[in-house]
Amino acid sequence: MGVVVDPGVSPEVAGLLRANAPLLSRIRAGWVPPAEVSSPRPKSPTSAALLAATPVMVALMAVLLASPVRPAAFVLLGVYVFIVLVRIASMNEATAWRPEAGHRPYDRGVYEQARWYDGRYLLPEDFDQEAGAVLLRAQRAIGSVLRSHVNAEGLLDDARNAVMLPAQEWEIARLLAKLSALRLEHRELLARGIAPEVAAVIEPLERALVNSEAAVVARVEALERYAAHVAEAERAFHARSQIEELRARLPRYEELLAESGADSLAVPEIERLTDDADVLERTLRRSVQSAHEAFRYLEG
């Protein structure tokens, strides 16, 4: 079932939320990722020693440069400069900003988006078992329509499908989440025991829950009818495509039959392809028209 996101949320953020259901559950439960802090390493004794030795090294090199062993002074100077440069590089790395142990910057990004868009996404735990099953039916119907070739080819109103069907999914999910929460509260109330004076009030509340669920299920059934019409159009679309492919090959078959002298026996059977294609074309048009009518029912 996964995370259901309000279609008004940008696709980038919606994708981030859908990909992090376990993390969103932790955030909702109160988990907060730790903030990034700096963790510089303490200065080592080596740094202090290098700093203290610098005047001594300068004086020693001055003496050596004035003596007959000047090449040794240049070698000593090069070694010392190399050591200092290596130490500076290691100190820069040690004082870099580091996150606390176990913290990932990615978690902070998910946390900030989850807080900002709170109320515009729903998690699997927002639905009880009955509501989850109804939502799954709706998602399957919507997915089958949006993934169909007849929708991709524009035989349906693909633009309106892309807008309206996600909106239907969100509205159904929102109602089912609210229904699940009320049902849970109602069951907890009943578990504590009901006084006789309260029983008369409980019955209309229970009817309200049942009627609300029936209304949501009716929406889902309308989606499923629409998906069934689209599936019929999809079958006709694929069959028509296959017939058209065979018709394109027909001249080669006719040529082979003529050369072999068997055309009088088989040509009538092959020519049925034209009739079959016409039948499938009419079937496809009827199926698409039925899907459009079912779509208009959804809008109502």
PDB file of N, CA and C in Angstrom, residues 205-246:
ATOM      1  N   LEU A 205     -24.396   6.265  15.848  1.00  0.00           N
ATOM      2  CA  LEU A 205     -22.984   6.464  15.525  1.00  0.00           C
ATOM      3  C   LEU A 205     -22.446   5.290  14.725  1.00  0.00           C
ATOM      4  N   GLU A 206     -22.849   4.091  15.101  1.00  0.00           N
ATOM      5  CA  GLU A 206     -22.415   2.908  14.364  1.00  0.00           C
ATOM      6  C   GLU A 206     -22.966   2.927  12.938  1.00  0.00           C
ATOM      7  N   ARG A 207     -24.228   3.383  12.799  1.00  0.00           N
ATOM      8  CA  ARG A 207     -24.801   3.482  11.456  1.00  0.00           C
ATOM      9  C   ARG A 207     -24.033   4.508  10.620  1.00  0.00           C
ATOM     10  N   ALA A 208     -23.596   5.583  11.262  1.00  0.00           N
ATOM     11  CA  ALA A 208     -22.818   6.590  10.543  1.00  0.00           C
ATOM     12  C   ALA A 208     -21.512   6.001  10.020  1.00  0.00           C
ATOM     13  N   LEU A 209     -20.871   5.169  10.817  1.00  0.00           N
ATOM     14  CA  LEU A 209     -19.628   4.528  10.380  1.00  0.00           C
ATOM     15  C   LEU A 209     -19.892   3.589   9.208  1.00  0.00           C
ATOM     16  N   VAL A 210     -20.951   2.798   9.308  1.00  0.00           N
ATOM     17  CA  VAL A 210     -21.279   1.835   8.251  1.00  0.00           C
ATOM     18  C   VAL A 210     -21.634   2.563   6.961  1.00  0.00           C
ATOM     19  N   ASN A 211     -22.462   3.605   7.068  1.00  0.00           N
ATOM     20  CA  ASN A 211     -22.878   4.340   5.878  1.00  0.00           C
ATOM     21  C   ASN A 211     -21.705   5.064   5.217  1.00  0.00           C
ATOM     22  N   SER A 212     -20.796   5.590   6.035  1.00  0.00           N
ATOM     23  CA  SER A 212     -19.615   6.270   5.487  1.00  0.00           C
ATOM     24  C   SER A 212     -18.735   5.290   4.733  1.00  0.00           C
ATOM     25  N   GLU A 213     -18.545   4.119   5.316  1.00  0.00           N
ATOM     26  CA  GLU A 213     -17.739   3.107   4.628  1.00  0.00           C
ATOM     27  C   GLU A 213     -18.397   2.703   3.316  1.00  0.00           C
ATOM     28  N   ALA A 214     -19.724   2.534   3.330  1.00  0.00           N
ATOM     29  CA  ALA A 214     -20.427   2.147   2.107  1.00  0.00           C
ATOM     30  C   ALA A 214     -20.257   3.209   1.025  1.00  0.00           C
ATOM     31  N   ALA A 215     -20.276   4.492   1.405  1.00  0.00           N
ATOM     32  CA  ALA A 215     -20.110   5.564   0.421  1.00  0.00           C
ATOM     33  C   ALA A 215     -18.713   5.534  -0.194  1.00  0.00           C
ATOM     34  N   VAL A 216     -17.696   5.265   0.629  1.00  0.00           N
ATOM     35  CA  VAL A 216     -16.332   5.190   0.098  1.00  0.00           C
ATOM     36  C   VAL A 216     -16.187   3.973  -0.805  1.00  0.00           C
ATOM     37  N   VAL A 217     -16.744   2.855  -0.385  1.00  0.00           N
ATOM     38  CA  VAL A 217     -16.679   1.643  -1.208  1.00  0.00           C
ATOM     39  C   VAL A 217     -17.370   1.872  -2.554  1.00  0.00           C
ATOM     40  N   ALA A 218     -18.466   2.634  -2.561  1.00  0.00           N
ATOM     41  CA  ALA A 218     -19.145   2.941  -3.824  1.00  0.00           C
ATOM     42  C   ALA A 218     -18.212   3.705  -4.760  1.00  0.00           C
ATOM     43  N   ARG A 219     -17.409   4.620  -4.220  1.00  0.00           N
ATOM     44  CA  ARG A 219     -16.423   5.329  -5.044  1.00  0.00           C
ATOM     45  C   ARG A 219     -15.419   4.359  -5.643  1.00  0.00           C
ATOM     46  N   VAL A 220     -14.965   3.440  -4.812  1.00  0.00           N
ATOM     47  CA  VAL A 220     -13.971   2.470  -5.280  1.00  0.00           C
ATOM     48  C   VAL A 220     -14.574   1.569  -6.349  1.00  0.00           C
ATOM     49  N   GLU A 221     -15.802   1.157  -6.166  1.00  0.00           N
ATOM     50  CA  GLU A 221     -16.451   0.306  -7.168  1.00  0.00           C
ATOM     51  C   GLU A 221     -16.605   1.047  -8.492  1.00  0.00           C
ATOM     52  N   ALA A 222     -16.870   2.359  -8.438  1.00  0.00           N
ATOM     53  CA  ALA A 222     -16.927   3.145  -9.672  1.00  0.00           C
ATOM     54  C   ALA A 222     -15.570   3.166 -10.365  1.00  0.00           C
ATOM     55  N   LEU A 223     -14.516   3.289  -9.594  1.00  0.00           N
ATOM     56  CA  LEU A 223     -13.168   3.218 -10.172  1.00  0.00           C
ATOM     57  C   LEU A 223     -12.914   1.852 -10.800  1.00  0.00           C
ATOM     58  N   GLU A 224     -13.350   0.804 -10.130  1.00  0.00           N
ATOM     59  CA  GLU A 224     -13.138  -0.541 -10.656  1.00  0.00           C
ATOM     60  C   GLU A 224     -13.932  -0.768 -11.945  1.00  0.00           C
ATOM     61  N   ARG A 225     -15.143  -0.203 -12.037  1.00  0.00           N
ATOM     62  CA  ARG A 225     -15.901  -0.320 -13.290  1.00  0.00           C
ATOM     63  C   ARG A 225     -15.177   0.408 -14.422  1.00  0.00           C
ATOM     64  N   TYR A 226     -14.673   1.578 -14.110  1.00  0.00           N
ATOM     65  CA  TYR A 226     -13.910   2.318 -15.115  1.00  0.00           C
ATOM     66  C   TYR A 226     -12.695   1.519 -15.562  1.00  0.00           C
ATOM     67  N   ALA A 227     -11.986   0.938 -14.609  1.00  0.00           N
ATOM     68  CA  ALA A 227     -10.804   0.146 -14.942  1.00  0.00           C
ATOM     69  C   ALA A 227     -11.180  -1.081 -15.775  1.00  0.00           C
ATOM     70  N   ALA A 228     -12.355  -1.669 -15.509  1.00  0.00           N
ATOM     71  CA  ALA A 228     -12.789  -2.831 -16.283  1.00  0.00           C
ATOM     72  C   ALA A 228     -13.055  -2.442 -17.733  1.00  0.00           C
ATOM     73  N   HIS A 229     -13.690  -1.287 -17.965  1.00  0.00           N
ATOM     74  CA  HIS A 229     -13.909  -0.820 -19.338  1.00  0.00           C
ATOM     75  C   HIS A 229     -12.578  -0.536 -20.029  1.00  0.00           C
ATOM     76  N   VAL A 230     -11.651   0.037 -19.303  1.00  0.00           N
ATOM     77  CA  VAL A 230     -10.338   0.312 -19.879  1.00  0.00           C
ATOM     78  C   VAL A 230      -9.624  -0.997 -20.215  1.00  0.00           C
ATOM     79  N   ALA A 231      -9.771  -2.005 -19.355  1.00  0.00           N
ATOM     80  CA  ALA A 231      -9.142  -3.302 -19.628  1.00  0.00           C
ATOM     81  C   ALA A 231      -9.724  -3.935 -20.890  1.00  0.00           C
ATOM     82  N   GLU A 232     -11.038  -3.791 -21.092  1.00  0.00           N
ATOM     83  CA  GLU A 232     -11.659  -4.308 -22.313  1.00  0.00           C
ATOM     84  C   GLU A 232     -11.117  -3.575 -23.537  1.00  0.00           C
ATOM     85  N   ALA A 233     -10.999  -2.263 -23.437  1.00  0.00           N
ATOM     86  CA  ALA A 233     -10.422  -1.501 -24.539  1.00  0.00           C
ATOM     87  C   ALA A 233      -8.962  -1.887 -24.768  1.00  0.00           C
ATOM     88  N   GLU A 234      -8.267  -2.183 -23.698  1.00  0.00           N
ATOM     89  CA  GLU A 234      -6.860  -2.580 -23.812  1.00  0.00           C
ATOM     90  C   GLU A 234      -6.728  -3.888 -24.589  1.00  0.00           C
ATOM     91  N   ARG A 235      -7.607  -4.856 -24.290  1.00  0.00           N
ATOM     92  CA  ARG A 235      -7.562  -6.135 -25.014  1.00  0.00           C
ATOM     93  C   ARG A 235      -7.862  -5.926 -26.496  1.00  0.00           C
ATOM     94  N   ALA A 236      -8.881  -5.103 -26.794  1.00  0.00           N
ATOM     95  CA  ALA A 236      -9.199  -4.833 -28.195  1.00  0.00           C
ATOM     96  C   ALA A 236      -8.061  -4.091 -28.880  1.00  0.00           C
ATOM     97  N   PHE A 237      -7.409  -3.194 -28.169  1.00  0.00           N
ATOM     98  CA  PHE A 237      -6.296  -2.434 -28.733  1.00  0.00           C
ATOM     99  C   PHE A 237      -5.151  -3.359 -29.124  1.00  0.00           C
ATOM    100  N   HIS A 238      -4.795  -4.278 -28.232  1.00  0.00           N
ATOM    101  CA  HIS A 238      -3.691  -5.203 -28.525  1.00  0.00           C
ATOM    102  C   HIS A 238      -4.067  -6.144 -29.663  1.00  0.00           C
ATOM    103  N   ALA A 239      -5.318  -6.633 -29.652  1.00  0.00           N
ATOM    104  CA  ALA A 239      -5.740  -7.529 -30.723  1.00  0.00           C
ATOM    105  C   ALA A 239      -5.739  -6.807 -32.068  1.00  0.00           C
ATOM    106  N   ARG A 240      -6.207  -5.557 -32.076  1.00  0.00           N
ATOM    107  CA  ARG A 240      -6.212  -4.798 -33.317  1.00  0.00           C
ATOM    108  C   ARG A 240      -4.796  -4.575 -33.827  1.00  0.00           C
ATOM    109  N   SER A 241      -3.877  -4.295 -32.917  1.00  0.00           N
ATOM    110  CA  SER A 241      -2.477  -4.090 -33.317  1.00  0.00           C
ATOM    111  C   SER A 241      -1.896  -5.345 -33.945  1.00  0.00           C
ATOM    112  N   GLN A 242      -2.241  -6.495 -33.372  1.00  0.00           N
ATOM    113  CA  GLN A 242      -1.726  -7.751 -33.925  1.00  0.00           C
ATOM    114  C   GLN A 242      -2.319  -8.039 -35.300  1.00  0.00           C
ATOM    115  N   ILE A 243      -3.629  -7.751 -35.453  1.00  0.00           N
ATOM    116  CA  ILE A 243      -4.257  -7.951 -36.755  1.00  0.00           C
ATOM    117  C   ILE A 243      -3.632  -7.035 -37.801  1.00  0.00           C
ATOM    118  N   GLU A 244      -3.382  -5.786 -37.439  1.00  0.00           N
ATOM    119  CA  GLU A 244      -2.763  -4.846 -38.377  1.00  0.00           C
ATOM    120  C   GLU A 244      -1.370  -5.309 -38.780  1.00  0.00           C
ATOM    121  N   GLU A 245      -0.655  -5.892 -37.833  1.00  0.00           N
ATOM    122  CA  GLU A 245       0.679  -6.417 -38.148  1.00  0.00           C
ATOM    123  C   GLU A 245       0.582  -7.562 -39.147  1.00  0.00           C
ATOM    124  N   LEU A 246      -0.418  -8.436 -38.943  1.00  0.00           N
ATOM    125  CA  LEU A 246      -0.601  -9.557 -39.874  1.00  0.00           C
ATOM    126  C   LEU A 246      -1.043  -9.062 -41.252  1.00  0.00           C
TER     127      LEU A 246
END
